[in-house]
PDB file of C-alpha atoms and ligand atoms in Angstrom:
ATOM      1  CA  UNK A  62      98.552 -16.221 -18.716  1.00 48.00           C
ATOM      2  CA  UNK A  63      97.925 -20.122 -19.551  1.00 52.00           C
ATOM      3  CA  UNK A  64      98.786 -20.688 -23.198  1.00 54.00           C
ATOM      4  CA  UNK A  65      95.210 -21.482 -24.244  1.00 57.00           C
ATOM      5  CA  UNK A  66      93.638 -18.316 -22.769  1.00 74.00           C
ATOM      6  CA  UNK A  67      93.819 -16.300 -25.872  1.00 91.00           C
ATOM      7  CA  UNK A  68      91.133 -16.053 -28.555  1.00 94.00           C
ATOM      8  CA  UNK A  69      92.079 -18.697 -29.997  1.00 94.00           C
ATOM      9  CA  UNK A  70      91.248 -20.889 -27.029  1.00 94.00           C
ATOM     10  CA  UNK A  71      92.485 -24.662 -26.932  1.00 92.00           C
ATOM     11  CA  UNK A  72      92.833 -24.583 -30.635  1.00 95.00           C
ATOM     12  CA  UNK A  73      95.832 -22.150 -29.923  1.00 96.00           C
ATOM     13  CA  UNK A  74      97.799 -25.659 -29.603  1.00 97.00           C
ATOM     14  CA  UNK A  75      96.638 -26.896 -32.776  1.00 97.00           C
ATOM     15  CA  UNK A  76      97.919 -24.023 -34.419  1.00 98.00           C
ATOM     16  CA  UNK A  77     101.046 -23.891 -32.683  1.00 98.00           C
ATOM     17  CA  UNK A  78     101.573 -28.017 -34.046  1.00 98.00           C
ATOM     18  CA  UNK A  79     100.688 -26.386 -37.622  1.00 98.00           C
ATOM     19  CA  UNK A  80     102.889 -23.707 -37.493  1.00 98.00           C
ATOM     20  CA  UNK A  81     105.990 -26.059 -36.152  1.00 98.00           C
ATOM     21  CA  UNK A  82     105.157 -28.538 -38.898  1.00 98.00           C
ATOM     22  CA  UNK A  83     105.245 -26.001 -41.618  1.00 98.00           C
ATOM     23  CA  UNK A  84     108.466 -24.397 -40.200  1.00 98.00           C
ATOM     24  CA  UNK A  85     110.086 -27.996 -40.915  1.00 98.00           C
ATOM     25  CA  UNK A  86     108.973 -27.998 -44.468  1.00 98.00           C
ATOM     26  CA  UNK A  87     110.295 -24.272 -44.629  1.00 98.00           C
ATOM     27  CA  UNK A  88     113.634 -25.034 -43.333  1.00 98.00           C
ATOM     28  CA  UNK A  89     113.955 -28.296 -45.705  1.00 98.00           C
ATOM     29  CA  UNK A  90     113.136 -26.044 -48.711  1.00 98.00           C
ATOM     30  CA  UNK A  91     115.615 -23.214 -47.435  1.00 98.00           C
ATOM     31  CA  UNK A  92     118.394 -26.040 -46.848  1.00 97.00           C
ATOM     32  CA  UNK A  93     118.055 -27.641 -49.965  1.00 97.00           C
ATOM     33  CA  UNK A  94     117.644 -24.644 -52.593  1.00 97.00           C
ATOM     34  CA  UNK A  95     121.382 -23.546 -52.116  1.00 96.00           C
ATOM     35  CA  UNK A  96     122.453 -27.265 -52.398  1.00 96.00           C
ATOM     36  CA  UNK A  97     120.519 -27.038 -55.838  1.00 97.00           C
ATOM     37  CA  UNK A  98     122.619 -24.462 -56.628  1.00 98.00           C
ATOM     38  CA  UNK A  99     125.679 -25.891 -56.393  1.00 96.00           C
ATOM     39  CA  UNK A 100     124.636 -29.218 -58.489  1.00 97.00           C
ATOM     40  CA  UNK A 101     123.174 -26.501 -60.926  1.00 97.00           C
ATOM     41  CA  UNK A 102     126.215 -24.368 -61.154  1.00 96.00           C
ATOM     42  CA  UNK A 103     128.248 -27.373 -62.160  1.00 95.00           C
ATOM     43  CA  UNK A 104     125.962 -27.598 -65.667  1.00 97.00           C
ATOM     44  CA  UNK A 105     126.867 -26.043 -68.749  1.00 97.00           C
ATOM     45  CA  UNK A 106     124.567 -23.511 -69.704  1.00 97.00           C
ATOM     46  CA  UNK A 107     121.640 -24.332 -72.162  1.00 97.00           C
ATOM     47  CA  UNK A 108     122.371 -28.130 -71.595  1.00 98.00           C
ATOM     48  CA  UNK A 109     119.683 -30.615 -70.508  1.00 98.00           C
ATOM     49  CA  UNK A 110     121.432 -30.951 -67.391  1.00 98.00           C
ATOM     50  CA  UNK A 111     120.846 -27.091 -66.647  1.00 98.00           C
ATOM     51  CA  UNK A 112     117.206 -27.309 -67.971  1.00 98.00           C
ATOM     52  CA  UNK A 113     116.382 -30.035 -65.239  1.00 98.00           C
ATOM     53  CA  UNK A 114     118.144 -28.092 -62.530  1.00 98.00           C
ATOM     54  CA  UNK A 115     115.851 -24.868 -63.514  1.00 98.00           C
ATOM     55  CA  UNK A 116     112.585 -27.421 -63.384  1.00 98.00           C
ATOM     56  CA  UNK A 117     113.738 -28.833 -59.949  1.00 98.00           C
ATOM     57  CA  UNK A 118     114.348 -25.405 -58.310  1.00 98.00           C
ATOM     58  CA  UNK A 119     111.156 -24.100 -59.960  1.00 98.00           C
ATOM     59  CA  UNK A 120     109.229 -26.936 -58.110  1.00 98.00           C
ATOM     60  CA  UNK A 121     110.914 -26.447 -54.908  1.00 98.00           C
ATOM     61  CA  UNK A 122     109.780 -22.816 -54.916  1.00 98.00           C
ATOM     62  CA  UNK A 123     106.522 -23.356 -56.388  1.00 98.00           C
ATOM     63  CA  UNK A 124     105.613 -26.476 -54.425  1.00 98.00           C
ATOM     64  CA  UNK A 125     107.697 -26.082 -50.582  1.00 98.00           C
ATOM     65  CA  UNK A 126     109.353 -23.058 -50.177  1.00 98.00           C
ATOM     66  CA  UNK A 127     106.930 -20.362 -51.163  1.00 98.00           C
ATOM     67  CA  UNK A 128     103.681 -21.963 -49.590  1.00 98.00           C
ATOM     68  CA  UNK A 129     105.389 -22.900 -46.366  1.00 98.00           C
ATOM     69  CA  UNK A 130     106.466 -19.210 -45.870  1.00 98.00           C
ATOM     70  CA  UNK A 131     102.969 -18.124 -46.301  1.00 98.00           C
ATOM     71  CA  UNK A 132     101.417 -20.563 -43.960  1.00 98.00           C
ATOM     72  CA  UNK A 133     104.524 -20.203 -41.345  1.00 98.00           C
ATOM     73  CA  UNK A 134     103.839 -16.317 -41.361  1.00 98.00           C
ATOM     74  CA  UNK A 135      99.805 -16.898 -41.304  1.00 98.00           C
ATOM     75  CA  UNK A 136      99.956 -19.251 -38.135  1.00 98.00           C
ATOM     76  CA  UNK A 137     103.258 -17.313 -36.769  1.00 98.00           C
ATOM     77  CA  UNK A 138     101.257 -13.912 -36.819  1.00 98.00           C
ATOM     78  CA  UNK A 139      97.669 -15.706 -35.455  1.00 98.00           C
ATOM     79  CA  UNK A 140      99.742 -17.022 -32.548  1.00 98.00           C
ATOM     80  CA  UNK A 141     101.506 -13.845 -31.911  1.00 97.00           C
ATOM     81  CA  UNK A 142      97.593 -11.832 -31.774  1.00 97.00           C
ATOM     82  CA  UNK A 143      96.764 -14.744 -29.784  1.00 97.00           C
ATOM     83  CA  UNK A 144      99.304 -14.619 -27.302  1.00 96.00           C
ATOM     84  CA  UNK A 145      99.827 -10.568 -27.470  1.00 96.00           C
ATOM     85  CA  UNK A 146     103.704 -10.872 -27.500  1.00 97.00           C
ATOM     86  CA  UNK A 147     104.315  -7.728 -28.925  1.00 97.00           C
ATOM     87  CA  UNK A 148     106.105  -6.122 -26.382  1.00 97.00           C
ATOM     88  CA  UNK A 149     107.972  -9.197 -25.280  1.00 97.00           C
ATOM     89  CA  UNK A 150     111.916  -9.069 -26.190  1.00 98.00           C
ATOM     90  CA  UNK A 151     112.034 -12.692 -27.009  1.00 98.00           C
ATOM     91  CA  UNK A 152     109.478 -11.852 -29.628  1.00 98.00           C
ATOM     92  CA  UNK A 153     110.808  -9.014 -31.002  1.00 98.00           C
ATOM     93  CA  UNK A 154     114.087 -10.284 -31.148  1.00 98.00           C
ATOM     94  CA  UNK A 155     112.620 -13.571 -33.101  1.00 98.00           C
ATOM     95  CA  UNK A 156     110.559 -11.585 -35.430  1.00 98.00           C
ATOM     96  CA  UNK A 157     114.021  -9.457 -36.644  1.00 98.00           C
ATOM     97  CA  UNK A 158     115.625 -12.831 -37.377  1.00 98.00           C
ATOM     98  CA  UNK A 159     112.325 -14.422 -39.187  1.00 98.00           C
ATOM     99  CA  UNK A 160     112.511 -11.510 -41.095  1.00 98.00           C
ATOM    100  CA  UNK A 161     116.221 -11.851 -42.136  1.00 97.00           C
ATOM    101  CA  UNK A 162     115.375 -15.627 -42.920  1.00 98.00           C
ATOM    102  CA  UNK A 163     112.833 -14.424 -45.134  1.00 98.00           C
ATOM    103  CA  UNK A 164     114.768 -11.992 -46.494  1.00 98.00           C
ATOM    104  CA  UNK A 165     117.383 -14.920 -47.340  1.00 98.00           C
ATOM    105  CA  UNK A 166     114.247 -16.804 -48.624  1.00 98.00           C
ATOM    106  CA  UNK A 167     113.658 -13.987 -51.417  1.00 98.00           C
ATOM    107  CA  UNK A 168     117.584 -13.589 -52.034  1.00 98.00           C
ATOM    108  CA  UNK A 169     117.293 -17.635 -52.546  1.00 98.00           C
ATOM    109  CA  UNK A 170     114.250 -16.838 -55.326  1.00 98.00           C
ATOM    110  CA  UNK A 171     116.413 -14.007 -56.768  1.00 98.00           C
ATOM    111  CA  UNK A 172     119.562 -16.092 -57.497  1.00 98.00           C
ATOM    112  CA  UNK A 173     117.256 -19.019 -58.891  1.00 98.00           C
ATOM    113  CA  UNK A 174     116.366 -16.371 -61.556  1.00 98.00           C
ATOM    114  CA  UNK A 175     119.936 -15.441 -62.230  1.00 98.00           C
ATOM    115  CA  UNK A 176     120.811 -18.709 -62.627  1.00 98.00           C
ATOM    116  CA  UNK A 177     118.036 -19.427 -64.890  1.00 97.00           C
ATOM    117  CA  UNK A 178     119.041 -16.576 -67.148  1.00 97.00           C
ATOM    118  CA  UNK A 179     122.830 -18.473 -67.500  1.00 97.00           C
ATOM    119  CA  UNK A 180     124.502 -16.081 -65.087  1.00 97.00           C
ATOM    120  CA  UNK A 181     126.529 -17.843 -62.207  1.00 96.00           C
ATOM    121  CA  UNK A 182     128.038 -14.708 -60.141  1.00 96.00           C
ATOM    122  CA  UNK A 183     128.571 -16.558 -56.828  1.00 97.00           C
ATOM    123  CA  UNK A 184     131.501 -19.261 -56.479  1.00 96.00           C
ATOM    124  CA  UNK A 185     130.610 -22.655 -55.221  1.00 95.00           C
ATOM    125  CA  UNK A 186     132.262 -21.921 -51.846  1.00 95.00           C
ATOM    126  CA  UNK A 187     130.269 -18.666 -51.464  1.00 96.00           C
ATOM    127  CA  UNK A 188     127.226 -20.777 -51.958  1.00 95.00           C
ATOM    128  CA  UNK A 189     128.397 -23.656 -49.324  1.00 94.00           C
ATOM    129  CA  UNK A 190     129.152 -21.019 -46.881  1.00 94.00           C
ATOM    130  CA  UNK A 191     125.741 -19.168 -47.258  1.00 92.00           C
ATOM    131  CA  UNK A 192     124.496 -22.442 -46.573  1.00 91.00           C
ATOM    132  CA  UNK A 193     125.413 -22.237 -43.041  1.00 93.00           C
ATOM    133  CA  UNK A 194     122.734 -18.828 -42.521  1.00 93.00           C
ATOM    134  CA  UNK A 195     119.548 -20.545 -41.955  1.00 96.00           C
ATOM    135  CA  UNK A 196     120.701 -23.252 -39.577  1.00 96.00           C
ATOM    136  CA  UNK A 197     122.267 -20.917 -37.422  1.00 97.00           C
ATOM    137  CA  UNK A 198     119.322 -18.658 -37.572  1.00 97.00           C
ATOM    138  CA  UNK A 199     116.568 -21.705 -36.790  1.00 97.00           C
ATOM    139  CA  UNK A 200     118.715 -22.469 -33.892  1.00 98.00           C
ATOM    140  CA  UNK A 201     118.465 -19.110 -32.414  1.00 98.00           C
ATOM    141  CA  UNK A 202     114.643 -18.337 -33.648  1.00 98.00           C
ATOM    142  CA  UNK A 203     114.034 -21.814 -31.762  1.00 98.00           C
ATOM    143  CA  UNK A 204     115.970 -20.736 -28.571  1.00 98.00           C
ATOM    144  CA  UNK A 205     113.918 -17.512 -28.509  1.00 98.00           C
ATOM    145  CA  UNK A 206     110.739 -19.112 -29.058  1.00 98.00           C
ATOM    146  CA  UNK A 207     111.189 -21.888 -26.371  1.00 97.00           C
ATOM    147  CA  UNK A 208     113.350 -20.942 -23.963  1.00 98.00           C
ATOM    148  CA  UNK A 209     112.251 -16.893 -24.185  1.00 97.00           C
ATOM    149  CA  UNK A 210     115.404 -15.626 -22.523  1.00 92.00           C
TER     150      UNK A 210
HETATM  151  C1  HEM B  60     107.212 -15.979 -39.998  1.00 72.77           C
HETATM  152  C2  HEM B  60     106.980 -15.293 -39.126  1.00 72.77           C
HETATM  153  C3  HEM B  60     106.853 -16.230 -37.378  1.00 72.77           C
HETATM  154  C4  HEM B  60     106.205 -15.616 -36.562  1.00 72.77           C
HETATM  155  C5  HEM B  60     105.213 -14.651 -36.194  1.00 72.77           C
HETATM  156  C6  HEM B  60     105.938 -16.787 -35.471  1.00 72.77           C
HETATM  157  C7  HEM B  60     105.436 -16.286 -34.277  1.00 72.77           C
HETATM  158  C8  HEM B  60     105.326 -17.198 -33.006  1.00 72.77           C
HETATM  159  C9  HEM B  60     104.809 -16.980 -31.790  1.00 72.77           C
HETATM  160  C10 HEM B  60     103.927 -15.888 -31.638  1.00 72.77           C
HETATM  161  C11 HEM B  60     104.897 -18.327 -31.035  1.00 72.77           C
HETATM  162  C12 HEM B  60     104.573 -18.420 -29.662  1.00 72.77           C
HETATM  163  C13 HEM B  60     103.322 -19.690 -29.183  1.00 72.77           C
HETATM  164  C14 HEM B  60     102.826 -19.576 -28.423  1.00 72.77           C
HETATM  165  O1  HEM B  60     103.399 -20.136 -27.417  1.00 72.77           O
HETATM  166  O2  HEM B  60     101.706 -18.718 -27.651  1.00 72.77           O
HETATM  167  C15 HEM B  60     105.687 -19.094 -32.058  1.00 72.77           C
HETATM  168  C16 HEM B  60     106.165 -20.385 -31.755  1.00 72.77           C
HETATM  169  C17 HEM B  60     107.041 -21.288 -32.116  1.00 72.77           C
HETATM  170  N1  HEM B  60     107.777 -20.705 -33.324  1.00 72.77           N
HETATM  171 FE1  HEM B  60     107.646 -19.231 -34.547  1.00 72.77          FE
HETATM  172  N2  HEM B  60     107.047 -17.584 -35.382  1.00 72.77           N
HETATM  173  C18 HEM B  60     107.308 -17.214 -37.073  1.00 72.77           C
HETATM  174  C19 HEM B  60     108.359 -18.380 -37.503  1.00 72.77           C
HETATM  175  C20 HEM B  60     109.178 -19.489 -37.140  1.00 72.77           C
HETATM  176  C21 HEM B  60     110.294 -19.736 -37.601  1.00 72.77           C
HETATM  177  C22 HEM B  60     111.227 -19.527 -39.175  1.00 72.77           C
HETATM  178  C23 HEM B  60     110.329 -20.893 -36.753  1.00 72.77           C
HETATM  179  C24 HEM B  60     111.567 -21.749 -36.638  1.00 72.77           C
HETATM  180  C25 HEM B  60     112.810 -21.754 -37.067  1.00 72.77           C
HETATM  181  C26 HEM B  60     109.780 -20.991 -35.251  1.00 72.77           C
HETATM  182  C27 HEM B  60     109.598 -21.978 -34.462  1.00 72.77           C
HETATM  183  C28 HEM B  60     108.791 -22.178 -33.461  1.00 72.77           C
HETATM  184  C29 HEM B  60     108.839 -22.670 -32.188  1.00 72.77           C
HETATM  185  C30 HEM B  60     109.868 -23.936 -32.670  1.00 72.77           C
HETATM  186  C31 HEM B  60     107.505 -22.583 -31.530  1.00 72.77           C
HETATM  187  C32 HEM B  60     107.344 -23.107 -30.456  1.00 72.77           C
HETATM  188  C33 HEM B  60     107.532 -22.559 -29.202  1.00 72.77           C
HETATM  189  C34 HEM B  60     106.744 -22.907 -27.810  1.00 72.77           C
HETATM  190  O3  HEM B  60     105.971 -23.111 -27.586  1.00 72.77           O
HETATM  191  O4  HEM B  60     107.770 -23.592 -26.909  1.00 72.77           O
HETATM  192  N3  HEM B  60     108.786 -20.004 -35.721  1.00 72.77           N
HETATM  193  N4  HEM B  60     106.035 -18.640 -32.876  1.00 72.77           N
END
């Protein structure tokens, strides 16, 4: 079946382009947030620097992360219905990883709230290691979507 044979018709390619554009914004945010946390944790609780990082993280969350996640999901689900991929292994595997990535997103928002309250449960090293998670997940997701092994 040709890519454009679903209900979206030729518009499908535009939806796919939009999907990938917002995937890039989402990934940028997912890479930036833990970096911000590393710098944030070096600031003393209640200091001006602390407040500035809370403001930066809040804006990253509101302007980039949350809207991108919602838009990636909307376009991704449109593409899934369009291609009717629900029984295909590559798609099921992609869906599981994408759910895990969305869970990581949710965890980042939770950690932002923890930092805002003045708590610092993780060490800098742990935060830097966590930063590898979205990179590895994105690499596997792209291979699943493009190669469809
Ligand atoms: C959030 C839920 C997501 C859903 C439901 C979803 C669903 C889909 C579907 C069904 C397609 C195939 C379109 C087609 O060719 O018919 C697709 C394409 C693609 N997706 Fe996603 N996706 C999601 C998230 C992501 C994420 C997080 C990434 C990257 C990290 C990603 C990367 C891609 C890429 C690169 C393509 C293009 C593949 C190609 O046509 O060669 N997607 N997506």
